[in-house]
Short mmCIF file of C-alpha atoms in Angstrom, two decimals:
data_model
loop_
_atom_site.label_atom_id
_atom_site.label_comp_id
_atom_site.label_asym_id
_atom_site.label_seq_id
_atom_site.Cartn_x
_atom_site.Cartn_y
_atom_site.Cartn_z
CA MET A 1 128.83 89.96 126.94
CA LYS A 2 127.06 87.73 124.41
CA LYS A 3 123.82 88.22 126.34
CA ASN A 4 124.20 92.01 126.07
CA ILE A 5 124.89 91.81 122.33
CA PHE A 6 121.74 89.74 121.86
CA LEU A 7 119.68 92.21 123.90
CA TYR A 8 121.03 95.23 122.00
CA ALA A 9 120.33 93.53 118.68
CA MET A 10 116.76 92.79 119.76
CA ILE A 11 116.25 96.38 120.89
CA ALA A 12 117.67 97.72 117.61
CA LEU A 13 115.37 95.53 115.52
CA ALA A 14 112.38 96.39 117.72
CA THR A 15 113.17 100.10 117.34
CA ILE A 16 113.15 99.79 113.55
CA ILE A 17 109.65 98.33 113.43
CA LEU A 18 108.37 100.78 116.04
CA LEU A 19 109.66 103.71 114.01
CA PHE A 20 108.14 102.23 110.86
CA LEU A 21 104.75 102.01 112.58
CA THR A 22 104.75 105.34 114.40
CA VAL A 23 106.66 107.88 112.29
CA PRO A 24 104.06 108.11 109.46
CA LEU A 25 101.28 108.61 112.02
CA LEU A 26 103.21 111.19 114.03
CA ASN A 27 104.12 113.02 110.84
CA MET A 28 100.45 113.18 109.86
CA ILE A 29 99.41 114.44 113.29
CA PHE A 30 102.14 117.03 113.85
CA GLY A 31 102.88 117.83 110.22
CA ASN A 32 99.50 119.43 109.56
CA ASP A 33 98.57 122.95 110.50
CA LEU A 34 96.07 123.01 113.37
CA LYS A 35 94.06 125.70 111.62
CA VAL A 36 93.70 123.47 108.55
CA LEU A 37 92.43 120.62 110.73
CA LEU A 38 89.93 122.90 112.46
CA ASP A 39 88.73 124.23 109.11
CA ALA A 40 88.22 120.66 107.92
CA LEU A 41 86.12 119.92 110.99
CA LYS A 42 83.80 122.77 110.02
CA GLN A 43 82.98 121.16 106.69
CA LYS A 44 79.67 119.28 106.71
CA ASP A 45 80.80 116.45 104.43
CA VAL A 46 83.81 115.77 106.66
CA VAL A 47 81.81 115.74 109.89
CA GLY A 48 79.05 113.71 108.26
CA SER A 49 81.42 111.07 106.88
CA ILE A 50 83.27 110.69 110.19
CA TYR A 51 80.01 110.38 112.14
CA LEU A 52 78.68 107.85 109.62
CA THR A 53 81.88 105.81 109.81
CA MET A 54 81.86 105.73 113.63
CA LYS A 55 78.15 104.94 113.84
CA VAL A 56 77.94 102.18 111.24
CA SER A 57 81.11 100.48 112.46
CA PHE A 58 79.80 100.57 116.03
CA PHE A 59 76.42 99.07 115.13
CA GLY A 60 78.16 96.41 113.07
CA MET A 61 80.24 95.54 116.11
CA LEU A 62 77.09 95.24 118.25
CA PHE A 63 75.50 92.89 115.72
CA VAL A 64 78.56 90.63 115.73
CA LEU A 65 78.65 90.72 119.54
CA ILE A 66 75.16 89.24 119.58
CA THR A 67 75.75 86.66 116.86
CA GLY A 68 79.48 86.05 117.18
CA LEU A 69 79.81 85.39 120.91
CA PRO A 70 77.72 82.20 120.74
CA LEU A 71 79.86 81.00 117.82
CA ALA A 72 83.07 81.80 119.69
CA TYR A 73 81.80 80.00 122.79
CA VAL A 74 80.83 76.86 120.88
CA ILE A 75 84.25 76.72 119.19
CA ALA A 76 86.06 77.28 122.48
CA ARG A 77 84.05 74.82 124.59
CA TYR A 78 83.08 71.89 122.36
CA ASN A 79 84.97 69.38 120.26
CA PHE A 80 82.91 68.38 117.25
CA PHE A 81 83.34 67.26 113.69
CA GLY A 82 84.02 70.23 111.43
CA ARG A 83 85.23 72.61 114.12
CA SER A 84 88.50 73.27 112.28
CA LEU A 85 86.53 74.04 109.13
CA ILE A 86 84.32 76.53 110.98
CA GLU A 87 87.39 78.22 112.47
CA ALA A 88 88.89 78.46 108.99
CA LEU A 89 85.68 79.94 107.60
CA THR A 90 85.73 82.69 110.24
CA ASP A 91 89.32 83.55 109.28
CA ILE A 92 88.91 83.57 105.51
CA PRO A 93 87.42 87.11 105.19
CA ILE A 94 90.62 88.77 106.43
CA MET A 95 92.75 86.75 103.99
CA ILE A 96 91.04 87.62 100.71
CA PRO A 97 91.46 90.93 98.83
CA HIS A 98 88.98 93.48 100.13
CA THR A 99 87.83 94.45 96.67
CA ALA A 100 87.10 90.78 95.95
CA ALA A 101 85.12 90.63 99.20
CA GLY A 102 83.17 93.69 98.05
CA ILE A 103 82.32 92.01 94.75
CA ALA A 104 81.20 88.86 96.61
CA LEU A 105 78.95 90.92 98.88
CA LEU A 106 77.56 92.86 95.94
CA MET A 107 76.67 89.61 94.18
CA ILE A 108 74.68 88.49 97.23
CA PHE A 109 73.17 91.70 98.58
CA GLY A 110 72.97 93.70 95.36
CA ARG A 111 71.31 91.18 93.11
CA GLY A 112 69.63 87.80 93.21
CA SER A 113 66.99 86.18 95.38
CA ILE A 114 68.57 87.14 98.70
CA SER A 115 68.62 90.84 97.87
CA LYS A 116 65.05 90.63 96.57
CA GLY A 117 64.00 89.01 99.83
CA PHE A 118 65.47 91.92 101.80
CA GLU A 119 63.92 94.42 99.38
CA ALA A 120 60.51 92.90 100.15
CA LEU A 121 61.18 93.87 103.78
CA GLY A 122 62.20 97.39 102.75
CA ILE A 123 65.94 96.78 103.22
CA THR A 124 68.42 97.62 100.48
CA PHE A 125 72.21 97.48 100.53
CA VAL A 126 73.56 99.22 97.44
CA ASP A 127 74.54 102.79 98.33
CA THR A 128 72.97 102.59 101.79
CA GLU A 129 74.19 102.48 105.39
CA MET A 130 73.15 98.82 105.57
CA GLY A 131 75.50 98.05 102.69
CA ILE A 132 78.33 99.85 104.45
CA MET A 133 77.68 97.92 107.66
CA VAL A 134 77.61 94.57 105.83
CA ALA A 135 80.97 95.33 104.20
CA MET A 136 82.53 96.43 107.49
CA MET A 137 81.24 93.38 109.36
CA PHE A 138 82.38 90.91 106.73
CA LEU A 139 85.97 92.13 106.82
CA SER A 140 86.30 92.75 110.56
CA SER A 141 84.13 90.26 112.48
CA THR A 142 87.01 87.77 112.61
CA PHE A 143 88.82 89.94 115.16
CA LEU A 144 85.91 89.90 117.59
CA ILE A 145 85.13 86.20 117.18
CA ASN A 146 88.75 85.13 117.63
CA GLY A 147 89.25 87.47 120.58
CA ALA A 148 86.13 86.13 122.30
CA LYS A 149 87.16 82.55 121.51
CA GLU A 150 90.52 82.99 123.22
CA GLY A 151 88.79 84.65 126.18
CA PHE A 152 86.35 81.78 126.63
CA LYS A 153 89.21 79.27 126.49
CA LYS A 154 90.78 81.02 129.49
CA VAL A 155 87.64 80.67 131.62
CA ASP A 156 87.93 77.75 134.01
CA VAL A 157 85.32 75.15 133.10
CA LYS A 158 84.97 74.34 136.80
CA LEU A 159 83.38 77.75 137.39
CA GLU A 160 80.68 76.99 134.84
CA LYS A 161 80.07 73.51 136.28
CA VAL A 162 79.76 74.90 139.82
CA ALA A 163 77.22 77.45 138.61
CA ARG A 164 75.20 74.66 136.99
CA THR A 165 75.21 72.60 140.22
CA LEU A 166 73.92 75.66 142.07
CA GLY A 167 70.88 75.77 139.80
CA ALA A 168 71.90 78.13 137.00
CA ASN A 169 70.72 77.20 133.52
CA PRO A 170 73.10 77.25 130.51
CA LEU A 171 72.03 80.77 129.45
CA GLN A 172 72.59 82.15 132.96
CA VAL A 173 76.02 80.51 133.09
CA PHE A 174 76.90 82.03 129.71
CA LEU A 175 75.75 85.53 130.68
CA ARG A 176 76.91 85.62 134.32
CA ILE A 177 80.01 83.43 134.34
CA SER A 178 81.48 82.92 130.88
CA ILE A 179 81.13 86.43 129.42
CA PRO A 180 82.18 88.36 132.58
CA ASN A 181 85.31 86.23 132.98
CA ALA A 182 86.22 86.58 129.32
CA ARG A 183 85.28 90.26 129.07
CA LYS A 184 88.80 91.63 128.63
CA ASP A 185 89.43 89.53 125.53
CA ILE A 186 85.92 90.20 124.27
CA ILE A 187 86.38 93.96 124.65
CA ASN A 188 89.79 93.84 122.98
CA GLY A 189 88.32 91.82 120.10
CA ALA A 190 85.40 94.21 119.79
CA LEU A 191 87.79 97.14 119.79
CA MET A 192 89.89 95.57 117.06
CA MET A 193 86.76 94.91 115.02
CA TRP A 194 85.49 98.44 115.44
CA GLY A 195 88.87 99.89 114.54
CA ARG A 196 89.16 97.67 111.49
CA GLY A 197 85.69 98.71 110.41
CA LEU A 198 86.62 102.38 110.71
CA GLY A 199 89.34 101.94 108.12
CA GLU A 200 87.53 99.67 105.67
CA PHE A 201 87.60 100.96 102.11
CA GLY A 202 87.91 98.26 99.45
CA ALA A 203 84.72 96.34 100.21
CA VAL A 204 82.72 99.43 101.16
CA VAL A 205 83.46 101.30 97.96
CA MET A 206 82.23 98.34 95.91
CA ILE A 207 78.82 98.15 97.53
CA ALA A 208 78.25 101.73 98.71
CA TYR A 209 80.28 104.62 97.29
CA HIS A 210 77.55 106.88 98.66
CA PRO A 211 76.88 107.86 101.37
CA MET A 212 80.59 108.40 101.86
CA VAL A 213 82.35 107.01 104.90
CA ALA A 214 85.60 108.70 105.88
CA PRO A 215 87.98 106.34 103.97
CA VAL A 216 85.94 106.81 100.78
CA LEU A 217 85.84 110.58 101.29
CA ILE A 218 89.62 110.62 101.73
CA TYR A 219 90.06 108.65 98.51
CA ASP A 220 87.56 110.83 96.65
CA ARG A 221 89.28 114.03 97.74
CA PHE A 222 92.72 112.63 96.92
CA THR A 223 91.77 111.58 93.39
CA SER A 224 89.83 114.79 92.74
CA TYR A 225 91.90 117.49 94.42
CA GLY A 226 95.19 115.96 95.60
CA LEU A 227 97.10 115.30 98.78
CA SER A 228 96.67 118.67 100.47
CA TYR A 229 92.89 118.42 100.32
CA SER A 230 92.67 114.84 101.60
CA ALA A 231 95.42 114.89 104.27
CA PRO A 232 93.43 116.88 106.89
CA VAL A 233 90.57 114.36 106.81
CA ALA A 234 93.03 111.48 107.09
CA THR A 235 94.72 113.18 110.04
CA ILE A 236 91.41 113.70 111.85
CA MET A 237 90.55 110.00 111.41
CA ILE A 238 93.96 108.97 112.71
CA ILE A 239 93.59 111.16 115.81
CA LEU A 240 90.07 109.90 116.51
CA SER A 241 91.10 106.28 116.06
CA ILE A 242 94.07 106.65 118.40
CA PHE A 243 91.90 108.40 121.00
CA VAL A 244 89.24 105.68 120.86
CA PHE A 245 91.81 102.90 121.07
CA LEU A 246 93.70 104.41 123.98
CA SER A 247 90.52 105.23 125.90
CA VAL A 248 88.98 101.77 125.59
CA ARG A 249 92.28 100.01 126.26
CA PHE A 250 92.80 102.14 129.38
CA VAL A 251 89.37 101.26 130.73
CA ASN A 252 89.74 97.61 129.78
CA ASN A 253 93.12 97.26 131.45
CA ARG A 254 91.66 98.56 134.69
CA LEU A 255 89.05 95.80 134.74
CA LYS A 256 89.85 93.03 137.18
#
């Protein structure tokens, strides 16, 4: 009897948090007129902002895949002085206020010697797609790095050692053994990073109000015209995000 009471209590508490997480989303999806959503999709600024958001977040994820996987592997595989500090540094961006992160990025990429160095190469960050990508990456790369790190920890070291004894060099082992065996966690981390990038607002708006990504467009419409004008765009982003998440998770879960 006591066991049943405990189970029912757990189910009741779990139901509360599930309702809290799902009801607002379901209300947005089913509470809007389909015609209004379709009309919003015909507007060039809406389509342009959604495409820009998807594209920049995706390319930011690819950049962190290239640079973050080696970092995750080193943290997962080697014990060295300062490892805890490096792990803390990779976690800090998600702990600080996003507007503060935007100011920090603006101070580096919007002014000073670093920004001038990029300008000499023809790269600018203020009110550009590069600025948006930098803001998205800064606030979301932690998810990919930590996901990959946990994936690499699950890979049996013996597999890597056997590959080395068979003549594979360290790079071949990394590409053919480590990454394939950790791919589910890597994909999940990349998905979380991409999804987090899609919703980034605070840091992005500080460094690049224009061109407008979807979260900035939603905010701009809300402050200028009100809830009814911004809700359709928010609903479209919610639907797209859910579709992307479910699709990638479905494919990833089928990987052996």
